[in-house]
CSV table of C-alpha atoms in Angstrom, one decimal:
chain,number,residue,atom,x,y,z
A,1,MET,CA,60.4,103.7,114.8
A,2,ARG,CA,61.7,107.1,113.9
A,3,PRO,CA,64.7,107.8,111.6
A,4,ALA,CA,66.7,108.6,114.7
A,5,ASP,CA,65.8,105.2,116.2
A,6,LEU,CA,67.3,103.4,113.1
A,7,ALA,CA,70.3,105.7,112.9
A,8,ARG,CA,71.3,105.2,116.6
A,9,GLU,CA,72.1,101.5,116.1
A,10,HIS,CA,74.7,102.3,113.5
A,11,GLY,CA,76.1,105.6,114.7
A,12,ILE,CA,74.8,107.5,111.6
A,13,SER,CA,72.6,110.5,111.3
A,14,ALA,CA,68.8,110.5,110.9
A,15,GLN,CA,69.3,112.4,107.7
A,16,ALA,CA,71.4,109.5,106.3
A,17,VAL,CA,68.5,107.2,107.0
A,18,ARG,CA,66.1,109.4,105.2
A,19,ASN,CA,68.6,109.7,102.3
A,20,TYR,CA,68.9,105.9,102.1
A,21,GLU,CA,65.1,105.6,101.9
A,22,ARG,CA,65.1,108.3,99.1
A,23,ASP,CA,67.7,106.4,97.2
A,24,GLY,CA,65.7,103.1,97.4
A,25,PHE,CA,68.0,101.3,99.8
A,26,LEU,CA,65.1,101.1,102.3
A,27,PRO,CA,61.5,100.4,101.4
A,28,PRO,CA,59.2,103.4,101.4
A,29,ALA,CA,58.1,104.5,104.8
A,30,GLU,CA,54.5,105.2,105.8
A,31,ARG,CA,53.7,108.6,107.1
A,32,THR,CA,51.7,110.0,110.0
A,33,ARG,CA,49.0,112.5,109.3
A,34,SER,CA,51.5,115.2,110.1
A,35,GLY,CA,54.0,113.8,107.6
A,36,TYR,CA,56.5,112.1,109.9
A,37,ARG,CA,58.0,108.8,108.7
A,38,ILE,CA,57.1,105.6,110.4
A,39,TYR,CA,59.7,102.8,110.2
A,40,THR,CA,59.3,99.2,111.1
A,41,GLU,CA,61.6,96.2,111.7
A,42,ALA,CA,61.5,95.6,108.0
A,43,HIS,CA,63.3,99.0,107.5
A,44,ALA,CA,65.7,98.2,110.3
A,45,ALA,CA,66.6,94.9,108.6
A,46,ALA,CA,67.0,96.6,105.2
A,47,LEU,CA,69.4,99.2,106.8
A,48,ARG,CA,71.5,96.5,108.4
A,49,ALA,CA,71.7,94.7,105.1
A,50,PHE,CA,72.7,97.8,103.1
A,51,LEU,CA,75.4,98.8,105.6
A,52,ALA,CA,76.7,95.3,105.7
A,53,LEU,CA,76.8,95.1,101.9
A,54,VAL,CA,78.9,98.3,101.5
A,55,PRO,CA,82.2,96.9,102.8
A,56,ALA,CA,81.6,93.7,100.9
A,57,TYR,CA,80.6,95.0,97.5
A,58,GLY,CA,81.1,98.8,97.5
A,59,HIS,CA,78.5,101.5,98.0
A,60,SER,CA,77.3,101.5,94.3
A,61,ALA,CA,76.8,97.7,94.2
A,62,ALA,CA,75.2,97.7,97.7
A,63,GLY,CA,72.6,100.3,96.5
A,64,GLU,CA,72.0,98.3,93.3
A,65,ILE,CA,71.4,95.1,95.3
A,66,MET,CA,68.9,96.8,97.7
A,67,ASN,CA,67.1,98.6,94.9
A,68,ALA,CA,66.6,95.2,93.2
A,69,VAL,CA,65.4,93.6,96.5
A,70,HIS,CA,62.8,96.4,97.0
A,71,GLY,CA,61.8,96.2,93.3
A,72,ASP,CA,61.0,92.5,93.6
A,73,ALA,CA,63.9,91.7,91.3
A,74,VAL,CA,65.8,89.3,93.6
A,75,ASP,CA,67.5,87.6,90.6
A,76,ASP,CA,69.0,90.9,89.7
A,77,ALA,CA,70.2,91.3,93.3
A,78,LEU,CA,71.8,87.8,93.2
A,79,ALA,CA,73.5,88.6,89.9
A,80,ALA,CA,75.1,91.7,91.4
A,81,ILE,CA,76.3,89.5,94.3
A,82,ASP,CA,77.6,86.9,91.9
A,83,ARG,CA,79.6,89.6,90.1
A,84,GLY,CA,81.2,90.6,93.4
A,85,HIS,CA,82.2,87.1,94.2
A,86,HIS,CA,83.6,86.6,90.7
A,87,GLN,CA,85.7,89.8,91.0
A,88,LEU,CA,87.0,88.7,94.4
A,89,LEU,CA,88.0,85.3,92.9
A,90,ARG,CA,89.7,87.1,90.0
A,91,ASP,CA,91.6,89.4,92.4
A,92,ARG,CA,92.8,86.4,94.4
A,93,ALA,CA,94.1,84.7,91.3
A,94,THR,CA,95.8,87.9,90.2
A,95,LEU,CA,97.4,88.3,93.6
A,96,ASP,CA,98.8,84.8,93.4
A,97,ALA,CA,100.1,85.4,89.9
A,98,VAL,CA,101.8,88.6,90.9
A,99,ARG,CA,103.4,87.0,93.9
A,100,ARG,CA,104.7,84.2,91.7
A,101,ALA,CA,105.9,86.7,89.1
A,102,VAL,CA,107.7,88.8,91.7
A,103,ASP,CA,109.4,85.8,93.2
A,104,HIS,CA,110.5,84.8,89.7
A,105,LEU,CA,111.9,88.2,89.0
A,106,THR,CA,113.7,88.3,92.3
A,107,ALA,CA,115.2,84.9,91.7
A,108,GLU,CA,116.3,85.7,88.2
A,109,SER,CA,117.6,89.2,88.8
A,110,GLY,CA,121.1,88.2,89.4
A,111,ALA,CA,121.2,86.1,86.2
A,112,ALA,CA,119.4,88.6,84.0
A,113,PRO,CA,121.4,89.9,81.0
A,114,ALA,CA,123.2,93.1,81.6
A,115,PRO,CA,121.5,96.2,80.2
A,116,ALA,CA,123.2,98.5,77.7
A,117,ALA,CA,126.3,100.5,78.8
A,118,ASP,CA,124.3,103.5,79.7
A,119,GLY,CA,121.8,101.4,81.7
A,120,THR,CA,119.0,101.7,79.2
A,121,ARG,CA,117.6,99.8,76.3
A,122,THR,CA,115.9,100.7,73.0
A,123,ILE,CA,112.6,99.3,72.1
A,124,GLY,CA,114.2,96.8,69.7
A,125,GLU,CA,116.6,95.6,72.4
A,126,LEU,CA,113.9,95.1,74.9
A,127,ALA,CA,111.6,93.4,72.4
A,128,HIS,CA,114.5,91.0,71.5
A,129,ARG,CA,115.1,90.3,75.2
A,130,LEU,CA,111.5,89.3,75.8
A,131,GLY,CA,110.9,87.6,72.5
A,132,VAL,CA,108.1,89.9,71.5
A,133,THR,CA,107.7,92.5,68.8
A,134,PRO,CA,108.1,96.3,69.2
A,135,ALA,CA,104.4,96.7,68.4
A,136,THR,CA,103.6,94.6,71.5
A,137,LEU,CA,105.7,97.0,73.6
A,138,ARG,CA,103.9,99.9,72.1
A,139,ASN,CA,100.5,98.3,72.9
A,140,TRP,CA,101.7,97.8,76.5
A,141,GLU,CA,102.6,101.5,76.7
A,142,ALA,CA,99.2,102.5,75.3
A,143,ALA,CA,97.6,100.4,78.1
A,144,GLY,CA,99.7,102.2,80.7
A,145,ILE,CA,101.9,99.2,81.6
A,146,LEU,CA,105.1,100.8,80.3
A,147,THR,CA,106.1,104.5,80.6
A,148,PRO,CA,109.4,104.8,78.8
A,149,ALA,CA,111.2,108.1,78.6
A,150,ARG,CA,112.1,109.7,75.3
A,151,ASP,CA,115.6,110.6,74.1
A,152,PRO,CA,115.5,114.4,73.8
A,153,ALA,CA,117.7,114.3,70.7
A,154,THR,CA,116.0,111.5,68.7
A,155,GLY,CA,112.6,111.2,70.3
A,156,HIS,CA,113.1,107.4,70.5
A,157,ARG,CA,111.8,105.5,73.5
A,158,VAL,CA,114.3,104.8,76.3
A,159,TYR,CA,113.7,101.9,78.7
A,160,ARG,CA,115.4,102.1,82.1
A,161,SER,CA,115.7,99.5,84.9
A,162,ALA,CA,112.1,100.1,86.2
A,163,ASP,CA,110.8,99.8,82.7
A,164,LEU,CA,112.6,96.5,82.3
A,165,ARG,CA,111.1,95.2,85.5
A,166,ASP,CA,107.6,96.2,84.5
A,167,ALA,CA,108.1,94.7,81.0
A,168,GLU,CA,109.3,91.4,82.5
A,169,LEU,CA,106.3,91.3,84.9
A,170,ALA,CA,103.9,92.1,82.0
A,171,HIS,CA,105.4,89.4,79.9
A,172,LEU,CA,104.9,86.8,82.7
A,173,LEU,CA,101.3,87.8,83.3
A,174,ARG,CA,100.5,87.9,79.6
A,175,ARG,CA,101.7,84.3,79.3
A,176,GLY,CA,99.3,83.5,82.1
A,177,GLY,CA,96.4,84.9,80.1
A,178,TYR,CA,95.8,88.2,82.0
A,179,PRO,CA,94.3,91.1,80.1
A,180,LEU,CA,96.3,94.3,79.6
A,181,ASP,CA,94.0,96.5,81.9
A,182,HIS,CA,94.5,94.0,84.7
A,183,ILE,CA,98.3,94.0,84.2
A,184,ALA,CA,98.4,97.8,84.2
A,185,ALA,CA,96.7,97.8,87.6
A,186,VAL,CA,99.3,95.3,88.9
A,187,VAL,CA,102.2,97.3,87.6
A,188,GLN,CA,100.8,100.4,89.1
A,189,ARG,CA,100.9,98.7,92.5
A,190,ILE,CA,104.5,97.9,92.1
A,191,ARG,CA,105.3,101.5,91.1
A,192,THR,CA,103.5,102.7,94.2
A,193,ALA,CA,105.3,100.2,96.4
A,194,GLY,CA,108.7,101.3,95.0
A,195,GLY,CA,109.8,98.1,93.4
A,196,THR,CA,109.6,94.4,93.9
A,197,GLY,CA,111.3,94.5,97.3
A,198,PRO,CA,108.7,96.7,99.1
A,199,LEU,CA,106.0,95.0,97.1
A,200,ALA,CA,106.1,92.0,99.4
A,201,GLU,CA,104.5,94.0,102.2
A,202,ALA,CA,102.1,95.5,99.7
A,203,LEU,CA,101.0,92.1,98.6
A,204,ASP,CA,100.5,91.0,102.2
A,205,GLU,CA,98.3,94.0,102.8
A,206,TRP,CA,96.4,93.3,99.5
A,207,ARG,CA,95.7,89.8,100.7
A,208,ARG,CA,94.5,91.1,104.1
A,209,ARG,CA,92.0,93.4,102.2
A,210,LEU,CA,90.8,90.5,100.1
A,211,THR,CA,90.3,88.4,103.2
A,212,ALA,CA,88.4,91.2,104.9
A,213,ARG,CA,86.2,91.6,101.8
A,214,GLY,CA,85.4,87.9,101.8
A,215,LEU,CA,84.5,87.9,105.4
A,216,ALA,CA,82.3,91.0,104.8
A,217,MET,CA,80.5,89.1,102.1
A,218,LEU,CA,79.6,86.4,104.6
A,219,THR,CA,78.3,89.0,107.1
A,220,ALA,CA,76.4,90.7,104.3
A,221,ALA,CA,74.8,87.5,103.2
A,222,THR,CA,73.5,86.9,106.7
A,223,HIS,CA,71.9,90.4,106.9
A,224,LEU,CA,70.5,90.2,103.4
A,225,SER,CA,68.9,86.9,104.1
A,226,ALA,CA,67.3,88.3,107.2
A,227,CYS,CA,66.0,91.3,105.2
A,228,LEU,CA,64.5,88.9,102.6
A,229,ASN,CA,63.0,86.6,105.2
A,230,GLY,CA,61.9,89.1,107.8
A,231,GLY,CA,64.1,88.0,110.7
A,232,PRO,CA,66.8,90.2,112.2
A,233,PRO,CA,70.2,88.6,112.8
A,234,GLY,CA,71.4,91.5,115.0
A,235,PRO,CA,73.4,94.7,114.4
A,236,SER,CA,75.8,94.8,111.5
A,237,ARG,CA,79.3,96.0,111.9
A,238,PRO,CA,80.1,98.1,108.8
């Protein structure tokens, strides 16, 4: 087969196929006397596997897996796959924790203590409310979880309603054992969604993406198995 023959199945360019070979995602092709590449069913199976791995594990990890396969390092390929599954499981646990935390914040919002008269809190007041130290709040700020404003006159931190929400969520997730960098990513999702109300739709979309990734992993496993065993399962659907 020619590069164009492999490319046609997936709607990509012949140059992309040549680039994938160059990067080690396909095994090296033999050449004709005039220098043209000769691809076989083994190359077609490798291309199907790589393109199926991309939506499951990402382009970088997919390339790592295929390079390991073609370098006779199958255990390294399986380790990369294991890391992908571990991350998916962790993401699912985080999603569940965020949903519980948001439900808790929503249920408790009406009973929460009123903020200061100007609608803000100092670092000491917020720390007292959560039962943590001001140093903890500064650590959360350094991690990107909190982004308090500063009083222009004193330079002191000023925590507004959105900061209180983020701090409450961080407190709940920290009690659940989640690391700061993970919590920072979750809080950023809430900021992007515009609060805990619109976040419900964002969480549903997050779950749909996780489901799609899990299904893509199943498809990728089929194609990768075929690549390793030399039997084509049919076209991939990247």
